[in-house]
Amino acid sequence: MFAAPAGLADRCSACGLDFLALERGGRFVGVVTMLLALVLIITALGVDEWLRPPLWASLVFWGPVTVGSVIGALRFYKAMWVYHQYEESQQP
C-alpha cells in the first residue's frame, strides 16, 4: 500500500486498485501531525521533569521516537482515509 515511509503507492500490487484516486489529498495530515507533536512535547516535558536526563540522552531518545511516531501516525491515517474513501465509493 505504501511506496515510501509515509507515501502511498500509485496502485495496489495485488489487485490494481488505484490508491491515488482514493486519497484526494491529505487535508488533515497537518492536523494529525500537530496533535501528535502536542502529545510528544507534553510527554517529553513530563519525562524531563520526572527523570532529568542529560540533553544528549533526550536528543538520542526523542529524535527517533518522534520520527517513528510521525511516520506511523501518517501511515495509519492514510490507510484509514483510503479505506473510508473506498467504502464510500462502493455504496450505490
Short mmCIF file of C-alpha atoms in Angstrom, two decimals:
data_model
loop_
_atom_site.label_atom_id
_atom_site.label_comp_id
_atom_site.label_asym_id
_atom_site.label_seq_id
_atom_site.Cartn_x
_atom_site.Cartn_y
_atom_site.Cartn_z
CA MET A 1 0.00 0.00 0.00
CA PHE A 2 2.94 2.34 0.64
CA ALA A 3 5.76 3.19 -1.75
CA ALA A 4 7.63 5.39 0.75
CA PRO A 5 7.62 5.53 4.56
CA ALA A 6 4.51 7.74 4.57
CA GLY A 7 3.65 7.95 0.87
CA LEU A 8 1.02 5.88 -0.86
CA ALA A 9 1.81 3.73 -3.86
CA ASP A 10 0.06 4.53 -7.13
CA ARG A 11 -1.71 1.19 -7.32
CA CYS A 12 -2.14 -1.97 -5.26
CA SER A 13 0.38 -4.60 -6.34
CA ALA A 14 -2.11 -7.42 -5.76
CA CYS A 15 -5.42 -6.17 -7.18
CA GLY A 16 -4.54 -3.00 -9.10
CA LEU A 17 -6.73 -0.66 -7.04
CA ASP A 18 -5.84 2.99 -7.73
CA PHE A 19 -4.87 4.43 -4.34
CA LEU A 20 -4.14 7.91 -5.62
CA ALA A 21 -7.70 8.34 -6.87
CA LEU A 22 -8.96 7.44 -3.40
CA GLU A 23 -6.57 9.62 -1.43
CA ARG A 24 -7.74 13.01 -2.79
CA GLY A 25 -5.01 14.90 -0.99
CA GLY A 26 -4.36 14.99 2.70
CA ARG A 27 -6.27 17.90 4.12
CA PHE A 28 -5.99 16.76 7.71
CA VAL A 29 -2.44 15.40 7.63
CA GLY A 30 -1.20 18.63 9.22
CA VAL A 31 -3.79 18.37 11.98
CA VAL A 32 -2.75 14.78 12.73
CA THR A 33 0.91 15.82 12.82
CA MET A 34 0.21 18.82 15.08
CA LEU A 35 -1.83 16.73 17.53
CA LEU A 36 0.91 14.11 17.65
CA ALA A 37 3.52 16.85 18.18
CA LEU A 38 1.49 18.21 21.09
CA VAL A 39 1.32 14.77 22.70
CA LEU A 40 5.04 14.17 22.18
CA ILE A 41 6.00 17.59 23.59
CA ILE A 42 3.88 17.13 26.70
CA THR A 43 5.29 13.62 27.17
CA ALA A 44 8.87 14.83 26.68
CA LEU A 45 8.37 17.63 29.20
CA GLY A 46 6.90 15.17 31.69
CA VAL A 47 9.77 12.72 31.25
CA ASP A 48 12.27 15.56 31.55
CA GLU A 49 10.67 16.75 34.78
CA TRP A 50 10.46 13.23 36.20
CA LEU A 51 13.86 11.76 35.22
CA ARG A 52 16.01 14.85 34.47
CA PRO A 53 18.09 13.13 31.75
CA PRO A 54 21.07 14.92 30.19
CA LEU A 55 20.39 16.83 26.96
CA TRP A 56 22.27 14.33 24.77
CA ALA A 57 20.17 11.44 26.13
CA SER A 58 16.97 13.32 25.41
CA LEU A 59 18.07 14.02 21.84
CA VAL A 60 19.16 10.43 21.26
CA PHE A 61 15.84 9.11 22.60
CA TRP A 62 13.27 11.63 21.37
CA GLY A 63 14.67 12.06 17.84
CA PRO A 64 13.93 8.51 16.68
CA VAL A 65 10.73 8.34 18.75
CA THR A 66 9.43 11.48 17.04
CA VAL A 67 10.31 10.31 13.52
CA GLY A 68 8.86 6.85 14.11
CA SER A 69 5.70 8.22 15.68
CA VAL A 70 5.05 10.67 12.86
CA ILE A 71 5.63 8.07 10.15
CA GLY A 72 3.46 5.53 11.98
CA ALA A 73 0.64 8.02 12.56
CA LEU A 74 0.71 9.19 8.93
CA ARG A 75 0.64 5.62 7.64
CA PHE A 76 -2.29 4.79 9.90
CA TYR A 77 -4.18 7.96 8.95
CA LYS A 78 -3.63 7.48 5.21
CA ALA A 79 -4.65 3.82 5.35
CA MET A 80 -7.84 4.70 7.22
CA TRP A 81 -8.58 7.55 4.79
CA VAL A 82 -8.15 5.31 1.73
CA TYR A 83 -10.31 2.65 3.36
CA HIS A 84 -13.00 5.24 4.12
CA GLN A 85 -12.93 6.59 0.57
CA TYR A 86 -13.05 3.08 -0.89
CA GLU A 87 -16.07 2.17 1.23
CA GLU A 88 -17.78 5.43 0.24
CA SER A 89 -17.15 4.80 -3.46
CA GLN A 90 -18.64 1.29 -3.27
CA GLN A 91 -22.02 2.41 -1.94
CA PRO A 92 -24.80 2.65 -4.54
#
